[in-house]
mmCIF file of N, CA, C and O in Angstrom:
data_model
loop_
_atom_site.group_PDB
_atom_site.id
_atom_site.type_symbol
_atom_site.label_atom_id
_atom_site.label_comp_id
_atom_site.label_asym_id
_atom_site.label_seq_id
_atom_site.Cartn_x
_atom_site.Cartn_y
_atom_site.Cartn_z
ATOM 1 N N UNK A 1 23.595 0.636 -5.828
ATOM 2 C CA UNK A 1 23.670 -0.033 -4.741
ATOM 3 C C UNK A 1 23.201 0.954 -3.227
ATOM 4 O O UNK A 1 22.692 0.445 -2.330
ATOM 5 N N UNK A 2 23.199 2.028 -3.634
ATOM 6 C CA UNK A 2 22.777 3.018 -2.561
ATOM 7 C C UNK A 2 21.426 2.891 -2.334
ATOM 8 O O UNK A 2 20.999 2.893 -1.130
ATOM 9 N N UNK A 3 20.613 2.658 -3.291
ATOM 10 C CA UNK A 3 19.151 2.284 -3.179
ATOM 11 C C UNK A 3 18.957 1.043 -2.408
ATOM 12 O O UNK A 3 17.967 1.277 -1.149
ATOM 13 N N UNK A 4 19.696 -0.038 -2.569
ATOM 14 C CA UNK A 4 19.386 -1.305 -1.689
ATOM 15 C C UNK A 4 19.811 -0.791 -0.349
ATOM 16 O O UNK A 4 19.225 -1.330 0.727
ATOM 17 N N UNK A 5 20.760 -0.241 0.051
ATOM 18 C CA UNK A 5 21.036 0.283 1.401
ATOM 19 C C UNK A 5 20.099 1.067 2.012
ATOM 20 O O UNK A 5 19.706 0.766 3.192
ATOM 21 N N UNK A 6 19.402 2.151 1.165
ATOM 22 C CA UNK A 6 18.483 2.824 1.815
ATOM 23 C C UNK A 6 17.235 1.886 2.256
ATOM 24 O O UNK A 6 16.702 2.315 3.397
ATOM 25 N N UNK A 7 17.067 0.944 1.258
ATOM 26 C CA UNK A 7 15.728 -0.020 1.545
ATOM 27 C C UNK A 7 16.140 -0.610 2.747
ATOM 28 O O UNK A 7 15.072 -1.025 3.612
ATOM 29 N N UNK A 8 17.290 -1.346 3.038
ATOM 30 C CA UNK A 8 17.858 -1.895 4.259
ATOM 31 C C UNK A 8 17.410 -1.197 5.585
ATOM 32 O O UNK A 8 16.833 -1.692 6.203
ATOM 33 N N UNK A 9 17.970 0.200 5.517
ATOM 34 C CA UNK A 9 17.838 0.969 6.527
ATOM 35 C C UNK A 9 16.296 1.113 6.930
ATOM 36 O O UNK A 9 15.962 1.066 8.015
ATOM 37 N N UNK A 10 15.366 1.171 5.920
ATOM 38 C CA UNK A 10 14.101 1.390 6.283
ATOM 39 C C UNK A 10 13.440 0.254 6.996
ATOM 40 O O UNK A 10 12.624 0.264 7.865
ATOM 41 N N UNK A 11 13.869 -1.105 6.606
ATOM 42 C CA UNK A 11 13.378 -2.234 6.957
ATOM 43 C C UNK A 11 13.729 -2.408 8.706
ATOM 44 O O UNK A 11 13.081 -2.653 9.387
ATOM 45 N N UNK A 12 14.863 -1.769 9.182
ATOM 46 C CA UNK A 12 15.485 -1.890 10.277
ATOM 47 C C UNK A 12 14.733 -0.847 11.374
ATOM 48 O O UNK A 12 14.835 -1.008 12.485
ATOM 49 N N UNK A 13 14.173 0.121 10.579
ATOM 50 C CA UNK A 13 13.578 1.100 11.583
ATOM 51 C C UNK A 13 12.392 0.466 12.258
ATOM 52 O O UNK A 13 11.643 -0.193 11.531
ATOM 53 N N UNK A 14 11.995 0.686 13.637
ATOM 54 C CA UNK A 14 10.996 0.172 14.184
ATOM 55 C C UNK A 14 9.644 0.731 13.671
ATOM 56 O O UNK A 14 9.626 1.939 13.329
ATOM 57 N N UNK A 15 8.714 -0.015 13.312
ATOM 58 C CA UNK A 15 7.418 0.408 12.922
ATOM 59 C C UNK A 15 6.539 0.954 14.056
ATOM 60 O O UNK A 15 6.267 0.097 15.139
ATOM 61 N N UNK A 16 5.862 2.065 13.804
ATOM 62 C CA UNK A 16 4.710 2.428 14.713
ATOM 63 C C UNK A 16 3.388 1.820 14.661
ATOM 64 O O UNK A 16 3.387 1.116 13.447
ATOM 65 N N UNK A 17 2.473 1.623 15.558
ATOM 66 C CA UNK A 17 1.496 0.698 15.368
ATOM 67 C C UNK A 17 0.462 1.673 14.304
ATOM 68 O O UNK A 17 0.561 2.863 14.283
ATOM 69 N N UNK A 18 -0.190 0.981 13.580
ATOM 70 C CA UNK A 18 -1.293 1.453 12.862
ATOM 71 C C UNK A 18 -0.911 2.292 11.684
ATOM 72 O O UNK A 18 -1.359 3.249 11.266
ATOM 73 N N UNK A 19 0.156 1.824 11.212
ATOM 74 C CA UNK A 19 0.670 2.208 9.881
ATOM 75 C C UNK A 19 -0.085 1.907 8.757
ATOM 76 O O UNK A 19 -0.397 0.920 8.494
ATOM 77 N N UNK A 20 -0.147 3.025 7.615
ATOM 78 C CA UNK A 20 -0.993 2.575 6.648
ATOM 79 C C UNK A 20 -0.327 3.102 5.157
ATOM 80 O O UNK A 20 0.106 4.051 5.421
ATOM 81 N N UNK A 21 -0.064 1.923 4.234
ATOM 82 C CA UNK A 21 0.772 2.406 2.983
ATOM 83 C C UNK A 21 0.055 2.481 1.855
ATOM 84 O O UNK A 21 -0.844 1.359 1.813
ATOM 85 N N UNK A 22 -0.344 3.338 1.249
ATOM 86 C CA UNK A 22 -0.892 3.365 -0.155
ATOM 87 C C UNK A 22 0.049 3.235 -1.420
ATOM 88 O O UNK A 22 0.932 3.620 -1.407
ATOM 89 N N UNK A 23 -0.310 1.960 -2.109
ATOM 90 C CA UNK A 23 0.816 1.723 -3.118
ATOM 91 C C UNK A 23 0.073 1.967 -4.379
ATOM 92 O O UNK A 23 -0.786 1.112 -4.755
ATOM 93 N N UNK A 24 0.592 2.776 -5.256
ATOM 94 C CA UNK A 24 -0.205 3.227 -6.400
ATOM 95 C C UNK A 24 0.363 2.051 -7.568
ATOM 96 O O UNK A 24 1.432 1.863 -7.412
ATOM 97 N N UNK A 25 -0.422 1.630 -8.419
ATOM 98 C CA UNK A 25 -0.106 0.459 -9.241
ATOM 99 C C UNK A 25 0.208 -0.704 -8.601
ATOM 100 O O UNK A 25 1.087 -1.692 -8.715
ATOM 101 N N UNK A 26 -0.524 -1.081 -7.408
ATOM 102 C CA UNK A 26 -0.141 -2.007 -6.527
ATOM 103 C C UNK A 26 -0.719 -3.203 -6.892
ATOM 104 O O UNK A 26 -0.720 -4.402 -6.173
ATOM 105 N N UNK A 27 -1.453 -3.488 -8.121
ATOM 106 C CA UNK A 27 -2.026 -4.740 -8.512
ATOM 107 C C UNK A 27 -0.994 -5.434 -9.343
ATOM 108 O O UNK A 27 -1.602 -6.688 -9.493
ATOM 109 N N UNK A 28 0.175 -5.128 -9.704
ATOM 110 C CA UNK A 28 0.857 -6.127 -10.454
ATOM 111 C C UNK A 28 2.409 -5.489 -10.361
ATOM 112 O O UNK A 28 2.567 -4.340 -9.911
ATOM 113 N N UNK A 29 3.113 -6.421 -10.952
ATOM 114 C CA UNK A 29 4.736 -6.107 -10.883
ATOM 115 C C UNK A 29 5.386 -5.588 -9.501
ATOM 116 O O UNK A 29 5.035 -5.965 -8.560
ATOM 117 N N UNK A 30 6.122 -4.690 -10.138
ATOM 118 C CA UNK A 30 6.909 -4.016 -8.730
ATOM 119 C C UNK A 30 5.838 -3.380 -7.544
ATOM 120 O O UNK A 30 6.130 -3.475 -6.430
ATOM 121 N N UNK A 31 4.847 -2.847 -8.071
ATOM 122 C CA UNK A 31 3.915 -2.399 -7.135
ATOM 123 C C UNK A 31 3.134 -3.312 -6.336
ATOM 124 O O UNK A 31 3.123 -3.153 -4.918
ATOM 125 N N UNK A 32 2.980 -4.558 -6.855
ATOM 126 C CA UNK A 32 2.449 -5.748 -6.078
ATOM 127 C C UNK A 32 3.377 -6.162 -5.205
ATOM 128 O O UNK A 32 3.213 -6.559 -3.813
ATOM 129 N N UNK A 33 4.832 -6.369 -5.485
ATOM 130 C CA UNK A 33 5.680 -6.817 -4.750
ATOM 131 C C UNK A 33 6.115 -5.802 -3.601
ATOM 132 O O UNK A 33 6.396 -6.194 -2.492
ATOM 133 N N UNK A 34 6.029 -4.450 -3.817
ATOM 134 C CA UNK A 34 6.180 -3.387 -2.914
ATOM 135 C C UNK A 34 5.027 -3.566 -1.786
ATOM 136 O O UNK A 34 5.129 -3.687 -0.574
ATOM 137 N N UNK A 35 3.700 -3.555 -2.388
ATOM 138 C CA UNK A 35 2.635 -3.908 -1.291
ATOM 139 C C UNK A 35 2.890 -5.093 -0.536
ATOM 140 O O UNK A 35 2.695 -5.216 0.707
ATOM 141 N N UNK A 36 3.449 -6.299 -0.979
ATOM 142 C CA UNK A 36 3.483 -7.511 -0.390
ATOM 143 C C UNK A 36 4.669 -7.130 0.662
ATOM 144 O O UNK A 36 4.478 -7.605 1.930
ATOM 145 N N UNK A 37 5.519 -6.586 0.527
ATOM 146 C CA UNK A 37 6.732 -6.536 1.657
ATOM 147 C C UNK A 37 6.248 -5.336 2.766
ATOM 148 O O UNK A 37 6.711 -5.370 3.823
ATOM 149 N N UNK A 38 5.505 -4.448 2.361
ATOM 150 C CA UNK A 38 5.302 -3.325 3.284
ATOM 151 C C UNK A 38 4.290 -4.173 4.317
ATOM 152 O O UNK A 38 4.169 -3.947 5.558
ATOM 153 N N UNK A 39 3.331 -5.019 3.643
ATOM 154 C CA UNK A 39 2.663 -5.951 4.567
ATOM 155 C C UNK A 39 3.023 -6.677 5.268
ATOM 156 O O UNK A 39 2.799 -7.043 6.307
ATOM 157 N N UNK A 40 4.145 -7.382 4.956
ATOM 158 C CA UNK A 40 4.897 -8.145 5.530
ATOM 159 C C UNK A 40 5.492 -7.410 7.043
ATOM 160 O O UNK A 40 5.905 -8.056 8.129
ATOM 161 N N UNK A 41 5.822 -6.144 6.736
ATOM 162 C CA UNK A 41 6.305 -5.428 7.910
ATOM 163 C C UNK A 41 5.140 -4.997 8.868
ATOM 164 O O UNK A 41 5.275 -4.540 9.887
ATOM 165 N N UNK A 42 3.974 -5.481 8.537
ATOM 166 C CA UNK A 42 2.784 -5.352 9.615
ATOM 167 C C UNK A 42 2.105 -4.108 9.226
ATOM 168 O O UNK A 42 1.516 -3.645 10.210
ATOM 169 N N UNK A 43 2.296 -3.443 8.190
ATOM 170 C CA UNK A 43 1.830 -2.069 7.720
ATOM 171 C C UNK A 43 0.394 -2.549 6.853
ATOM 172 O O UNK A 43 0.488 -3.443 6.059
ATOM 173 N N UNK A 44 -0.377 -1.798 7.249
ATOM 174 C CA UNK A 44 -1.917 -2.149 6.518
ATOM 175 C C UNK A 44 -1.732 -1.419 5.279
ATOM 176 O O UNK A 44 -1.307 -0.371 4.920
ATOM 177 N N UNK A 45 -1.684 -2.097 4.181
ATOM 178 C CA UNK A 45 -1.490 -1.970 2.775
ATOM 179 C C UNK A 45 -2.938 -1.938 2.090
ATOM 180 O O UNK A 45 -3.402 -2.707 1.608
ATOM 181 N N UNK A 46 -2.963 -0.613 1.352
ATOM 182 C CA UNK A 46 -3.708 -0.141 0.401
ATOM 183 C C UNK A 46 -3.330 -0.390 -0.728
ATOM 184 O O UNK A 46 -2.490 0.529 -1.472
ATOM 185 N N UNK A 47 -4.098 -1.046 -1.756
ATOM 186 C CA UNK A 47 -3.596 -1.464 -3.120
ATOM 187 C C UNK A 47 -4.291 -0.479 -3.931
ATOM 188 O O UNK A 47 -5.608 -0.823 -4.231
ATOM 189 N N UNK A 48 -3.683 0.634 -4.631
ATOM 190 C CA UNK A 48 -4.293 1.626 -5.706
ATOM 191 C C UNK A 48 -4.241 0.713 -7.099
ATOM 192 O O UNK A 48 -3.196 0.685 -7.406
ATOM 193 N N UNK A 49 -5.252 0.892 -7.624
ATOM 194 C CA UNK A 49 -5.333 0.350 -9.242
ATOM 195 C C UNK A 49 -6.236 1.182 -9.951
ATOM 196 O O UNK A 49 -7.358 1.533 -9.331
ATOM 197 N N UNK A 50 -5.972 1.509 -11.087
ATOM 198 C CA UNK A 50 -6.930 2.174 -12.086
ATOM 199 C C UNK A 50 -8.098 1.148 -12.147
ATOM 200 O O UNK A 50 -9.252 1.616 -12.369
ATOM 201 N N UNK A 51 -8.063 -0.193 -12.255
ATOM 202 C CA UNK A 51 -9.002 -1.081 -12.376
ATOM 203 C C UNK A 51 -9.445 -1.844 -11.163
ATOM 204 O O UNK A 51 -8.463 -2.688 -10.536
ATOM 205 N N UNK A 52 -10.254 -1.395 -10.508
ATOM 206 C CA UNK A 52 -10.738 -1.921 -9.273
ATOM 207 C C UNK A 52 -10.841 -3.436 -9.103
ATOM 208 O O UNK A 52 -10.104 -3.867 -7.978
ATOM 209 N N UNK A 53 -11.505 -4.103 -9.885
ATOM 210 C CA UNK A 53 -11.431 -5.512 -10.105
ATOM 211 C C UNK A 53 -10.076 -6.133 -10.090
ATOM 212 O O UNK A 53 -9.713 -6.990 -8.955
ATOM 213 N N UNK A 54 -9.028 -5.688 -10.699
ATOM 214 C CA UNK A 54 -7.582 -6.032 -10.425
ATOM 215 C C UNK A 54 -6.973 -5.635 -9.275
ATOM 216 O O UNK A 54 -6.308 -6.671 -8.572
ATOM 217 N N UNK A 55 -7.290 -4.535 -8.820
ATOM 218 C CA UNK A 55 -6.657 -4.258 -7.558
ATOM 219 C C UNK A 55 -7.136 -5.108 -6.333
ATOM 220 O O UNK A 55 -6.420 -5.550 -5.412
ATOM 221 N N UNK A 56 -8.637 -5.488 -6.373
ATOM 222 C CA UNK A 56 -9.231 -6.573 -5.549
ATOM 223 C C UNK A 56 -8.504 -7.872 -5.583
ATOM 224 O O UNK A 56 -8.579 -8.405 -4.482
ATOM 225 N N UNK A 57 -8.480 -8.304 -6.978
ATOM 226 C CA UNK A 57 -7.653 -9.724 -6.981
ATOM 227 C C UNK A 57 -6.322 -9.556 -6.245
ATOM 228 O O UNK A 57 -6.122 -10.496 -5.595
ATOM 229 N N UNK A 58 -5.630 -8.413 -6.654
ATOM 230 C CA UNK A 58 -4.196 -8.813 -5.934
ATOM 231 C C UNK A 58 -4.237 -8.301 -4.331
ATOM 232 O O UNK A 58 -3.352 -9.147 -3.730
ATOM 233 N N UNK A 59 -5.234 -7.572 -3.982
ATOM 234 C CA UNK A 59 -5.442 -7.743 -2.343
ATOM 235 C C UNK A 59 -5.690 -9.026 -1.686
ATOM 236 O O UNK A 59 -5.368 -9.340 -0.800
ATOM 237 N N UNK A 60 -6.705 -9.653 -2.691
ATOM 238 C CA UNK A 60 -7.386 -10.998 -2.406
ATOM 239 C C UNK A 60 -5.929 -11.804 -2.152
ATOM 240 O O UNK A 60 -5.756 -12.936 -1.214
ATOM 241 N N UNK A 61 -5.268 -11.584 -3.280
ATOM 242 C CA UNK A 61 -4.024 -12.658 -3.174
ATOM 243 C C UNK A 61 -2.948 -12.356 -2.126
ATOM 244 O O UNK A 61 -2.711 -13.323 -1.480
ATOM 245 N N UNK A 62 -2.785 -10.987 -1.733
ATOM 246 C CA UNK A 62 -1.854 -10.846 -0.384
ATOM 247 C C UNK A 62 -2.768 -11.243 0.752
ATOM 248 O O UNK A 62 -1.831 -11.949 1.735
ATOM 249 N N UNK A 63 -3.845 -11.368 0.761
ATOM 250 C CA UNK A 63 -4.643 -11.994 1.896
ATOM 251 C C UNK A 63 -4.643 -13.356 2.288
ATOM 252 O O UNK A 63 -4.605 -13.708 3.094
ATOM 253 N N UNK A 64 -4.359 -13.887 0.915
ATOM 254 C CA UNK A 64 -3.939 -15.446 0.921
ATOM 255 C C UNK A 64 -2.838 -15.938 1.631
ATOM 256 O O UNK A 64 -2.649 -17.145 2.146
ATOM 257 N N UNK A 65 -1.998 -14.830 1.613
ATOM 258 C CA UNK A 65 -0.632 -15.031 2.138
ATOM 259 C C UNK A 65 -0.490 -14.717 3.647
ATOM 260 O O UNK A 65 0.460 -14.615 4.140
ATOM 261 N N UNK A 66 -1.804 -14.299 4.246
ATOM 262 C CA UNK A 66 -1.940 -13.802 5.365
ATOM 263 C C UNK A 66 -1.557 -12.687 5.948
ATOM 264 O O UNK A 66 -1.159 -11.851 7.023
ATOM 265 N N UNK A 67 -1.583 -11.659 4.913
ATOM 266 C CA UNK A 67 -1.012 -10.028 4.987
ATOM 267 C C UNK A 67 -2.409 -9.264 5.087
ATOM 268 O O UNK A 67 -3.342 -9.553 4.591
ATOM 269 N N UNK A 68 -2.289 -8.153 5.539
ATOM 270 C CA UNK A 68 -3.474 -7.167 5.451
ATOM 271 C C UNK A 68 -3.492 -6.033 4.366
ATOM 272 O O UNK A 68 -2.592 -5.438 4.105
ATOM 273 N N UNK A 69 -4.257 -6.439 3.430
ATOM 274 C CA UNK A 69 -4.314 -5.670 2.229
ATOM 275 C C UNK A 69 -5.848 -5.276 1.643
ATOM 276 O O UNK A 69 -6.556 -6.205 2.052
ATOM 277 N N UNK A 70 -6.077 -4.260 1.138
ATOM 278 C CA UNK A 70 -7.171 -4.137 0.549
ATOM 279 C C UNK A 70 -7.212 -3.167 -0.784
ATOM 280 O O UNK A 70 -6.037 -2.563 -0.844
ATOM 281 N N UNK A 71 -8.096 -2.989 -1.632
ATOM 282 C CA UNK A 71 -7.916 -2.315 -2.744
ATOM 283 C C UNK A 71 -8.738 -1.163 -2.704
ATOM 284 O O UNK A 71 -9.947 -0.853 -2.108
ATOM 285 N N UNK A 72 -8.301 0.098 -3.730
ATOM 286 C CA UNK A 72 -9.338 1.227 -4.055
ATOM 287 C C UNK A 72 -8.923 1.571 -5.307
ATOM 288 O O UNK A 72 -7.787 1.161 -5.999
ATOM 289 N N UNK A 73 -9.921 2.293 -5.593
ATOM 290 C CA UNK A 73 -9.912 2.690 -7.085
ATOM 291 C C UNK A 73 -8.996 3.813 -7.160
ATOM 292 O O UNK A 73 -9.281 4.923 -6.424
ATOM 293 N N UNK A 74 -7.726 4.056 -7.963
ATOM 294 C CA UNK A 74 -6.984 5.030 -7.807
ATOM 295 C C UNK A 74 -6.330 5.104 -9.220
ATOM 296 O O UNK A 74 -5.338 4.200 -9.802
ATOM 297 N N UNK A 75 -6.477 6.210 -10.019
ATOM 298 C CA UNK A 75 -5.840 6.601 -11.199
ATOM 299 C C UNK A 75 -5.257 7.953 -11.067
ATOM 300 O O UNK A 75 -5.912 8.913 -11.014
ATOM 301 N N UNK A 76 -4.015 7.806 -11.137
ATOM 302 C CA UNK A 76 -3.005 8.807 -10.989
ATOM 303 C C UNK A 76 -3.343 10.020 -11.917
ATOM 304 O O UNK A 76 -3.057 11.301 -11.541
ATOM 305 N N UNK A 77 -3.909 9.499 -12.900
ATOM 306 C CA UNK A 77 -4.254 10.748 -14.045
ATOM 307 C C UNK A 77 -5.807 11.360 -13.796
ATOM 308 O O UNK A 77 -6.086 12.180 -14.565
ATOM 309 N N UNK A 78 -6.538 10.916 -12.687
ATOM 310 C CA UNK A 78 -7.692 11.223 -12.642
ATOM 311 C C UNK A 78 -7.849 11.909 -11.045
ATOM 312 O O UNK A 78 -7.797 11.342 -10.244
ATOM 313 N N UNK A 79 -7.721 13.601 -11.051
ATOM 314 C CA UNK A 79 -7.733 14.004 -9.591
ATOM 315 C C UNK A 79 -8.997 13.549 -8.884
ATOM 316 O O UNK A 79 -9.106 13.715 -7.683
ATOM 317 N N UNK A 80 -10.073 13.123 -9.379
ATOM 318 C CA UNK A 80 -11.147 12.914 -8.728
ATOM 319 C C UNK A 80 -11.041 11.883 -7.866
ATOM 320 O O UNK A 80 -11.535 11.650 -6.736
ATOM 321 N N UNK A 81 -10.169 10.849 -8.223
ATOM 322 C CA UNK A 81 -9.741 9.462 -7.636
ATOM 323 C C UNK A 81 -8.862 9.612 -6.470
ATOM 324 O O UNK A 81 -9.003 9.167 -5.371
ATOM 325 N N UNK A 82 -7.927 10.801 -6.480
ATOM 326 C CA UNK A 82 -7.226 11.227 -5.551
ATOM 327 C C UNK A 82 -8.066 11.945 -4.412
ATOM 328 O O UNK A 82 -7.688 11.441 -3.213
ATOM 329 N N UNK A 83 -8.977 12.447 -4.703
ATOM 330 C CA UNK A 83 -9.867 13.055 -3.500
ATOM 331 C C UNK A 83 -10.658 12.019 -2.991
ATOM 332 O O UNK A 83 -10.617 12.054 -1.770
ATOM 333 N N UNK A 84 -11.200 10.894 -3.578
ATOM 334 C CA UNK A 84 -12.039 10.006 -2.896
ATOM 335 C C UNK A 84 -11.051 8.942 -2.062
ATOM 336 O O UNK A 84 -11.203 8.589 -1.177
ATOM 337 N N UNK A 85 -9.556 8.573 -2.634
ATOM 338 C CA UNK A 85 -8.869 7.926 -1.738
ATOM 339 C C UNK A 85 -8.362 8.852 -0.594
ATOM 340 O O UNK A 85 -8.251 8.098 0.399
ATOM 341 N N UNK A 86 -8.051 10.184 -0.621
ATOM 342 C CA UNK A 86 -7.685 10.897 0.262
ATOM 343 C C UNK A 86 -8.618 10.813 1.484
ATOM 344 O O UNK A 86 -8.565 10.708 2.467
ATOM 345 N N UNK A 87 -9.873 10.879 1.343
ATOM 346 C CA UNK A 87 -11.095 10.983 1.897
ATOM 347 C C UNK A 87 -11.319 9.626 2.733
ATOM 348 O O UNK A 87 -11.401 9.638 3.927
ATOM 349 N N UNK A 88 -10.775 8.564 1.912
ATOM 350 C CA UNK A 88 -11.054 7.019 2.476
ATOM 351 C C UNK A 88 -9.769 7.188 3.632
ATOM 352 O O UNK A 88 -9.990 6.391 4.721
ATOM 353 N N UNK A 89 -8.728 7.442 3.288
ATOM 354 C CA UNK A 89 -7.491 7.340 4.044
ATOM 355 C C UNK A 89 -7.680 8.155 5.313
ATOM 356 O O UNK A 89 -7.402 7.647 6.259
ATOM 357 N N UNK A 90 -8.186 9.205 5.068
ATOM 358 C CA UNK A 90 -8.449 10.040 6.282
ATOM 359 C C UNK A 90 -9.530 9.251 7.252
ATOM 360 O O UNK A 90 -9.043 9.402 8.443
ATOM 361 N N UNK A 91 -10.482 8.614 6.854
ATOM 362 C CA UNK A 91 -11.122 8.195 7.652
ATOM 363 C C UNK A 91 -10.888 6.724 8.234
ATOM 364 O O UNK A 91 -10.927 6.421 9.374
ATOM 365 N N UNK A 92 -9.771 6.008 7.675
ATOM 366 C CA UNK A 92 -8.995 5.132 8.016
ATOM 367 C C UNK A 92 -8.261 5.645 9.326
ATOM 368 O O UNK A 92 -8.249 4.930 10.523
ATOM 369 N N UNK A 93 -7.689 6.642 9.084
ATOM 370 C CA UNK A 93 -6.856 7.342 10.297
ATOM 371 C C UNK A 93 -7.432 7.582 11.415
ATOM 372 O O UNK A 93 -7.138 7.591 12.516
ATOM 373 N N UNK A 94 -8.659 8.281 10.994
ATOM 374 C CA UNK A 94 -9.603 8.803 12.287
ATOM 375 C C UNK A 94 -10.103 7.585 13.088
ATOM 376 O O UNK A 94 -10.038 7.858 14.280
ATOM 377 N N UNK A 95 -10.140 6.538 12.593
ATOM 378 C CA UNK A 95 -11.040 5.341 13.076
ATOM 379 C C UNK A 95 -9.810 4.800 13.928
ATOM 380 O O UNK A 95 -10.239 4.102 15.123
ATOM 381 N N UNK A 96 -8.774 4.905 13.507
ATOM 382 C CA UNK A 96 -7.553 3.913 13.929
ATOM 383 C C UNK A 96 -7.017 4.655 15.353
ATOM 384 O O UNK A 96 -6.536 4.175 16.224
ATOM 385 N N UNK A 97 -7.365 6.247 15.461
ATOM 386 C CA UNK A 97 -6.879 6.952 16.811
ATOM 387 C C UNK A 97 -7.938 7.118 17.697
ATOM 388 O O UNK A 97 -7.752 7.488 18.616
ATOM 389 N N UNK A 98 -9.393 6.641 17.207
ATOM 390 C CA UNK A 98 -10.309 6.671 18.209
ATOM 391 C C UNK A 98 -10.596 5.403 19.028
ATOM 392 O O UNK A 98 -9.867 4.330 18.816
#
């Protein structure tokens, strides 16, 4: 029950403009639902997936629900993808502050 209370507290905190969330494994199951809930809060959601095609499908699904989502190739076991995603996220945050 403690987890549920913490999750509810998170929802009640006011959101800052231009927030971005990266959800690893966001193309299915709990990751997809987490991406959906974050996007419903107005957070720009990046779906990280080992298979970019599946990630793009999940992001498109969220977009059909009117949510702001996109996909990136991210394999938590592959450090090269970490660097690429970090650079991409950094470029997003730089463009949102200018």
